[in-house]
Short mmCIF file of N, CA and C in Angstrom, two decimals:
data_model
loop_
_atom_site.label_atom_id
_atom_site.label_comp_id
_atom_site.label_asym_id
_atom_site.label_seq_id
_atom_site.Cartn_x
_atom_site.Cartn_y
_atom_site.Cartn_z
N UNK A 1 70.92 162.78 -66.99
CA UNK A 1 71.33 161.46 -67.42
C UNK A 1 70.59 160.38 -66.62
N UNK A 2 70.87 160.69 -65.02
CA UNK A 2 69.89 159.64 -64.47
C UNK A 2 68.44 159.83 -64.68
N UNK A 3 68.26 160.82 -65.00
CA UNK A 3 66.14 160.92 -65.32
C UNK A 3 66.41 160.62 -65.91
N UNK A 4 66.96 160.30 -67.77
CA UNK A 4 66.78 159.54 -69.02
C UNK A 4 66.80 158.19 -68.49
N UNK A 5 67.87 157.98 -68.05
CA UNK A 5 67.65 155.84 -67.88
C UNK A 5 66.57 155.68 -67.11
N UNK A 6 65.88 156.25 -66.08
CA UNK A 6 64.46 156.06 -65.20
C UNK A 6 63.83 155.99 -66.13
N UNK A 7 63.32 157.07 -67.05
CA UNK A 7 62.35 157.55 -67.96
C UNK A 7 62.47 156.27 -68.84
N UNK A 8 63.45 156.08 -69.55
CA UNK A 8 63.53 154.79 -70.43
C UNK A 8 63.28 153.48 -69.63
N UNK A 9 63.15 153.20 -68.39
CA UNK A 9 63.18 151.45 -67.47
C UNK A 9 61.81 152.05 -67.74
N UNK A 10 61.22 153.00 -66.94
CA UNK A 10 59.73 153.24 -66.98
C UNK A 10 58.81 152.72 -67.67
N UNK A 11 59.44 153.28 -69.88
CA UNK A 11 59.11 153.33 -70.61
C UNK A 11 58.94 151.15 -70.89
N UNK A 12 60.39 150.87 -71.13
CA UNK A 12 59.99 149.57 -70.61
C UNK A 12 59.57 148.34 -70.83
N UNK A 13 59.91 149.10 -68.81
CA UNK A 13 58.49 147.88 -67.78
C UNK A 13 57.25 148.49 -68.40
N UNK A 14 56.62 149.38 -68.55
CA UNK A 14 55.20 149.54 -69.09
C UNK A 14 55.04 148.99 -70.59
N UNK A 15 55.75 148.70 -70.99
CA UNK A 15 55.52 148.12 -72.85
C UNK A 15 54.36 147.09 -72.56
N UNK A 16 54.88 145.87 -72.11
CA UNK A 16 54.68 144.56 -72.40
C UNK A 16 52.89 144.78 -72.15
N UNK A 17 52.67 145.41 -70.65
CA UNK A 17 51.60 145.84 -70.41
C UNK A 17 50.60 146.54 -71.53
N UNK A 18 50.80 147.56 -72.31
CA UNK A 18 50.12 148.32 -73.33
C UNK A 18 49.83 147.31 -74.11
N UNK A 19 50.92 146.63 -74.85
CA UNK A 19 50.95 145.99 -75.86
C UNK A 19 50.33 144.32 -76.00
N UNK A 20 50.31 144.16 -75.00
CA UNK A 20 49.50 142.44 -74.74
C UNK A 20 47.93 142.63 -74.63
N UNK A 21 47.41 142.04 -75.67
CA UNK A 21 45.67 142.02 -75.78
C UNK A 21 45.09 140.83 -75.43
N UNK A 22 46.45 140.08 -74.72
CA UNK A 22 45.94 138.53 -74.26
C UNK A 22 45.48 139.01 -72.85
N UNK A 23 45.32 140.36 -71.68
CA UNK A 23 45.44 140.16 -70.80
C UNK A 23 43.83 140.80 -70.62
N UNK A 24 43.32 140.16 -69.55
CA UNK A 24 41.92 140.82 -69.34
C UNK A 24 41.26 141.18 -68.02
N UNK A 25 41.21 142.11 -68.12
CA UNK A 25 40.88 142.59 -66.80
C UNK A 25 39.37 141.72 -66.04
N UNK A 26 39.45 141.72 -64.68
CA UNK A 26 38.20 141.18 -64.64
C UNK A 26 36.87 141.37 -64.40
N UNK A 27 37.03 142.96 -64.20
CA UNK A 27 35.68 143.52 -64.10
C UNK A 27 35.43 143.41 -65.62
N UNK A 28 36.21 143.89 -66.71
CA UNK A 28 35.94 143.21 -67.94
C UNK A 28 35.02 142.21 -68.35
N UNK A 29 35.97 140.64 -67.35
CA UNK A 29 35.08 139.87 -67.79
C UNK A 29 33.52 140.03 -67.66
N UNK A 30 33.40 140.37 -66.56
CA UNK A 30 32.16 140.04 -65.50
C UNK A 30 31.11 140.77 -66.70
N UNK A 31 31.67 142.07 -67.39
CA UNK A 31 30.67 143.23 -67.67
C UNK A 31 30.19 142.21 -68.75
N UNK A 32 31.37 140.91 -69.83
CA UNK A 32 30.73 140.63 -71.27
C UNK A 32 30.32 139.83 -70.86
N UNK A 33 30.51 138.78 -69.31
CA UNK A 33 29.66 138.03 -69.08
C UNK A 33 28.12 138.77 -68.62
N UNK A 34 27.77 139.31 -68.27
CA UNK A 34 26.36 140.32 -68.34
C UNK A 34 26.07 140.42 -69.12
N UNK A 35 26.49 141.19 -70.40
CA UNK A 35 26.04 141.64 -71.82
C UNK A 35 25.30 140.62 -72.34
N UNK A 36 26.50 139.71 -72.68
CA UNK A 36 25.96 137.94 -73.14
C UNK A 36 24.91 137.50 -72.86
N UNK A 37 25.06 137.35 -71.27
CA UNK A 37 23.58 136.77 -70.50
C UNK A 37 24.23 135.04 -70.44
N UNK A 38 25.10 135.29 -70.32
CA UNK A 38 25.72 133.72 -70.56
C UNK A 38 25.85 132.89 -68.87
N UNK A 39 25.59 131.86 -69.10
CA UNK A 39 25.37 131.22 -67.96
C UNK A 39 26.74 130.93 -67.22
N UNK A 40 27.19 131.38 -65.51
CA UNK A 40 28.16 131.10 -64.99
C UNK A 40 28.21 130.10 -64.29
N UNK A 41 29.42 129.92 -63.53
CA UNK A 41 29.26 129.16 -62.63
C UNK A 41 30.02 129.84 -61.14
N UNK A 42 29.73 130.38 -59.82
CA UNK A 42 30.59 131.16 -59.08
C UNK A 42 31.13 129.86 -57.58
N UNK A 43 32.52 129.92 -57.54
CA UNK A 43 32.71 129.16 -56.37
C UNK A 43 33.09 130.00 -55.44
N UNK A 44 32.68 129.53 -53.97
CA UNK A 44 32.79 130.25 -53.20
C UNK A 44 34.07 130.00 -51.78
N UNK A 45 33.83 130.86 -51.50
CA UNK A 45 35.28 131.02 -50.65
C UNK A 45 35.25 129.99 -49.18
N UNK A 46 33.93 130.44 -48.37
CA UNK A 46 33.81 129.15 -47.78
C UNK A 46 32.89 128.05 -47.51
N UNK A 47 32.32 128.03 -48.73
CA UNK A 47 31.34 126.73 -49.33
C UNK A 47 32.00 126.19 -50.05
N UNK A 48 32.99 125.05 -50.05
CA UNK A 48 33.31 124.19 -50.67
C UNK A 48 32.77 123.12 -51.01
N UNK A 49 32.15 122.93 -50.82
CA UNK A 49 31.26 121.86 -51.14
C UNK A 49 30.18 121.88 -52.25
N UNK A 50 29.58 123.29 -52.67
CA UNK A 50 28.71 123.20 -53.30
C UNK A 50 29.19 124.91 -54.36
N UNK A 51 28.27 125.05 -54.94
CA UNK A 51 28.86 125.99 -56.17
C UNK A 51 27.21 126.69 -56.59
N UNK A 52 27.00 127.69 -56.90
CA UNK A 52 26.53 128.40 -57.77
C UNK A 52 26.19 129.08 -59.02
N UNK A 53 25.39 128.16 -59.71
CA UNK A 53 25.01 128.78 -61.13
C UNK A 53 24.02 129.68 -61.03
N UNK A 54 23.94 130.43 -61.74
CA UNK A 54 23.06 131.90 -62.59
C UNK A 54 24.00 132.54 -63.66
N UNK A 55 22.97 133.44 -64.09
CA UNK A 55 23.33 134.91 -64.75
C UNK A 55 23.47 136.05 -64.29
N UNK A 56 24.94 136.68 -64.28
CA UNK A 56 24.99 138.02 -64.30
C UNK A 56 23.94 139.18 -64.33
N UNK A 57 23.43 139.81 -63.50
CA UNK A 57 22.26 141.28 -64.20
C UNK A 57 23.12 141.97 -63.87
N UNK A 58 24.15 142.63 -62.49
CA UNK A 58 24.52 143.33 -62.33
C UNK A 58 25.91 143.35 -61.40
N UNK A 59 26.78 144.03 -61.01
CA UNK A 59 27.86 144.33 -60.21
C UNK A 59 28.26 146.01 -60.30
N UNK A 60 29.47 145.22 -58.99
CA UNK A 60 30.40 146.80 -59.04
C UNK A 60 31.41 146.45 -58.81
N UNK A 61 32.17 147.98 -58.10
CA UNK A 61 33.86 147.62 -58.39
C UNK A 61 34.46 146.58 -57.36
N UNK A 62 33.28 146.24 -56.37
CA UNK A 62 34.27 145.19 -55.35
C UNK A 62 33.95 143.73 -56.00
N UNK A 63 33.27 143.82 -57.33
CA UNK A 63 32.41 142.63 -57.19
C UNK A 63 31.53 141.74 -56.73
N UNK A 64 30.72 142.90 -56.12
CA UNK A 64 29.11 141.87 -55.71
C UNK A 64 28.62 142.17 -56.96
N UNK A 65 28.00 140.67 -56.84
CA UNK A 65 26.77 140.46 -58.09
C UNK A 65 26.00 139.84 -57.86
N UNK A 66 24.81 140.55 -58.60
CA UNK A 66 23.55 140.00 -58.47
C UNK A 66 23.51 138.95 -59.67
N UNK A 67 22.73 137.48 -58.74
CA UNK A 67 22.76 136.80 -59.81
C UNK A 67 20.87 136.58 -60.39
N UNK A 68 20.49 136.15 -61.21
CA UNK A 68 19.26 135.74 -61.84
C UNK A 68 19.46 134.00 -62.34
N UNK A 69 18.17 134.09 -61.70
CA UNK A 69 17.93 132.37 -61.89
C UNK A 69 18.95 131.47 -61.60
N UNK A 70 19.52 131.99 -59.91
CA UNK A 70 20.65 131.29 -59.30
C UNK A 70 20.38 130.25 -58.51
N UNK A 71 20.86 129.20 -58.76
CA UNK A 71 20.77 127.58 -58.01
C UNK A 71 22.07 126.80 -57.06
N UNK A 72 21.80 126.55 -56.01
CA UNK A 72 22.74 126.43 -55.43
C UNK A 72 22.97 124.85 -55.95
N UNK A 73 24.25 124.28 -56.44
CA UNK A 73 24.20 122.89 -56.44
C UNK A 73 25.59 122.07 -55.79
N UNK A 74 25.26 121.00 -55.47
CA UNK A 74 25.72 120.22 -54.39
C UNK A 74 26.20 118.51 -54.98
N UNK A 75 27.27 118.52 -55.83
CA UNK A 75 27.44 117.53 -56.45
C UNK A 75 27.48 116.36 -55.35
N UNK A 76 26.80 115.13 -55.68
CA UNK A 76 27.00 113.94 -54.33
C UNK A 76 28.57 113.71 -54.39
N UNK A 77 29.19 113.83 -54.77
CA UNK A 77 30.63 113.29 -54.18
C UNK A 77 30.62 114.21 -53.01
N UNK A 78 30.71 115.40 -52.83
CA UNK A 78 30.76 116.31 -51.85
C UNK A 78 30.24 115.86 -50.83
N UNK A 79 28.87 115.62 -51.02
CA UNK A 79 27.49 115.35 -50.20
C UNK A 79 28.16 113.76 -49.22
N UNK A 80 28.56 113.12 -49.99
CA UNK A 80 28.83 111.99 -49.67
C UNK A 80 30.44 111.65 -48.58
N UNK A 81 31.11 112.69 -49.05
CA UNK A 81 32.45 113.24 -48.53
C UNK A 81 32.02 113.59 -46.96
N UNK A 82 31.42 114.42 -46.65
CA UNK A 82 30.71 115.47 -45.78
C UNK A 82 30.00 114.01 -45.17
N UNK A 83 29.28 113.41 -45.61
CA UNK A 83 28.87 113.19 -44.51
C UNK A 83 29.80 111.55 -43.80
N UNK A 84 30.51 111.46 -44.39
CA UNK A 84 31.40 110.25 -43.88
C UNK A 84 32.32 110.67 -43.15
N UNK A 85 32.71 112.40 -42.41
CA UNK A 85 33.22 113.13 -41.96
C UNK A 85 32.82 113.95 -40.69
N UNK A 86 31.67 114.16 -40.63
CA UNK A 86 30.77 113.96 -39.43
C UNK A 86 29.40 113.44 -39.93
N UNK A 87 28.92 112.67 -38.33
CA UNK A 87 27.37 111.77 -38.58
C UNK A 87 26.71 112.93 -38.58
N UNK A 88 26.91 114.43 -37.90
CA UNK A 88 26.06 115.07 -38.01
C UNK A 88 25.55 116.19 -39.03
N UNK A 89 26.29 116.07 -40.28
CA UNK A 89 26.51 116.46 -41.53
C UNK A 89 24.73 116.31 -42.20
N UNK A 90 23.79 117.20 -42.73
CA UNK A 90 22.70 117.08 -42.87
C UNK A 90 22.37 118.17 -44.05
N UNK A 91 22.27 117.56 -45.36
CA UNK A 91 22.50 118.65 -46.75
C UNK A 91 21.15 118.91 -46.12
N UNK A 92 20.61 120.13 -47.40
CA UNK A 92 19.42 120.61 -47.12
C UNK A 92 18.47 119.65 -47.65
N UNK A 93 17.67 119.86 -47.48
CA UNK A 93 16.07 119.14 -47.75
C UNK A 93 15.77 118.26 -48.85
N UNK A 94 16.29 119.76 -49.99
CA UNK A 94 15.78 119.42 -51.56
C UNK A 94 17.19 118.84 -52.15
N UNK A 95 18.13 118.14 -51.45
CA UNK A 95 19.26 117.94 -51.88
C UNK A 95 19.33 116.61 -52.01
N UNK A 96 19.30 115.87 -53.05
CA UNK A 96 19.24 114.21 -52.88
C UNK A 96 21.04 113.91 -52.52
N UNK A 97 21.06 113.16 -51.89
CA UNK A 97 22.22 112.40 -50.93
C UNK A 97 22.79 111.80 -51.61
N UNK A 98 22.00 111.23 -52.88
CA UNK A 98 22.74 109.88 -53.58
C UNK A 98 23.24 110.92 -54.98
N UNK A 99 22.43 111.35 -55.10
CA UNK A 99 22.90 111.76 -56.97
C UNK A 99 23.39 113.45 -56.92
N UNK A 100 23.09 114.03 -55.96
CA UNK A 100 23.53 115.68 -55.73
C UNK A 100 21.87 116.32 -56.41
N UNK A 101 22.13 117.80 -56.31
CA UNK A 101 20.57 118.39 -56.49
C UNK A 101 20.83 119.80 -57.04
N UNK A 102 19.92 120.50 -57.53
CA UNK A 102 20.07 121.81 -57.28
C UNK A 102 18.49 122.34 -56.57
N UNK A 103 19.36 123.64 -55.86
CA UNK A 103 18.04 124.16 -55.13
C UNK A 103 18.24 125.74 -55.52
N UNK A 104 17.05 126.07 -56.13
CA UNK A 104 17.06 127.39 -56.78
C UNK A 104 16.25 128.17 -55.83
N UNK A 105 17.57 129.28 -56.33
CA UNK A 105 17.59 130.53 -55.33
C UNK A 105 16.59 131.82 -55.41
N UNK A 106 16.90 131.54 -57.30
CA UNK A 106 15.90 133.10 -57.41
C UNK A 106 16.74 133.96 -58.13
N UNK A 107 16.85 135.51 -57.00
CA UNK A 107 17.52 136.46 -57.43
C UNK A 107 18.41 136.37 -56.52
N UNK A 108 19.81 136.77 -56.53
CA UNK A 108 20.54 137.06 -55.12
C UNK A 108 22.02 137.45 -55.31
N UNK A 109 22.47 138.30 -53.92
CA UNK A 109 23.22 139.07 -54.26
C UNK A 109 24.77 138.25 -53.65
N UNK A 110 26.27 138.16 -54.15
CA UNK A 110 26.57 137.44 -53.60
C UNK A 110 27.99 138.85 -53.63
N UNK A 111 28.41 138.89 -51.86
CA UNK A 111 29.45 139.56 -51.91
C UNK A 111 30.89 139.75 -52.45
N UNK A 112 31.38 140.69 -53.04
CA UNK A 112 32.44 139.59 -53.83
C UNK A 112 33.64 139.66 -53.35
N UNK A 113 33.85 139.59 -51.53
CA UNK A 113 34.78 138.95 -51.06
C UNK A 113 34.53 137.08 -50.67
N UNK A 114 33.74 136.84 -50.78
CA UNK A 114 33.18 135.30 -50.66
C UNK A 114 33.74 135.01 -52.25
N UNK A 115 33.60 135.23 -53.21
CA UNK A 115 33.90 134.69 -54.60
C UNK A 115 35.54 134.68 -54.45
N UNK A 116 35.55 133.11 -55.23
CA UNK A 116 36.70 132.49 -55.13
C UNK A 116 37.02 132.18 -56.85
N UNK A 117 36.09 131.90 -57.73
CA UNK A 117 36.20 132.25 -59.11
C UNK A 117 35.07 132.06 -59.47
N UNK A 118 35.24 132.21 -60.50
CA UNK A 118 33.94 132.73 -61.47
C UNK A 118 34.12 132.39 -63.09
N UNK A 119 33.40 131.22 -63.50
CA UNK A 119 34.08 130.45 -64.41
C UNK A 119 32.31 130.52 -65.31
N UNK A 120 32.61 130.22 -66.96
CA UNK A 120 30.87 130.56 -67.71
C UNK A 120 31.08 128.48 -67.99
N UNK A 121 29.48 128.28 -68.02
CA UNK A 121 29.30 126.94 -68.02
C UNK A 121 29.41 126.52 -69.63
#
């Protein structure tokens, strides 16, 4: 009697799960964002200030991914934030101060305990 009512809560709590096609896993996403070739955008865990676009070529199960034709960019509000916060605040090179920039990366691999989300542009 008590294994039937377990067996039946079991039965369920696992329904809603089987039966919902709204829910998506996120190695999921990552794989149709690859397939696609669709352009992302990845924020990072402790670069707040600036964000990462490319394309997907590859990952795994912790989520590093390699990105293609990845640009680091640095919107000026940030830029401008940062540096009214310390004088010694100094974006990179190719980064204009007034309007924000991007500075392209290339190929590169980004660990995916640093990823904070991962959103397509």
């Amino acid at each position: 009697s008590k294994v039937k009512k377990l067996r039946g809560a079991i039965q369920l709590h696992s329904m809603p799960l089987e039966k919902s096609k709204s829910l998506v896993q996120p190695i999921n996403q990552l794989f149709r964002f690859m397939n696609e070739g669709e352009p992302i955008r990845v924020w990072l865990r402790d670069e707040t200030s600036c964000f990462i676009d490319g394309r997907i070529t590859g990952f795994d199960e912790y989520m590093n991914c390699v990105l293609d034709d990845a640009s680091e960019v640095c919107p000026s509000i940030f830029i401008s934030f940062h540096s009214q916060l310390s004088p010694h605040y100094s974006p990179s090179t190719q980064v204009s101060a007034k309007t924000g920039d991007r500075q392209n990366l290339g190929r590169i691999l980004l660990r995916g305990d640093c990823i904070t989300m991962i959103s397509h542009l």
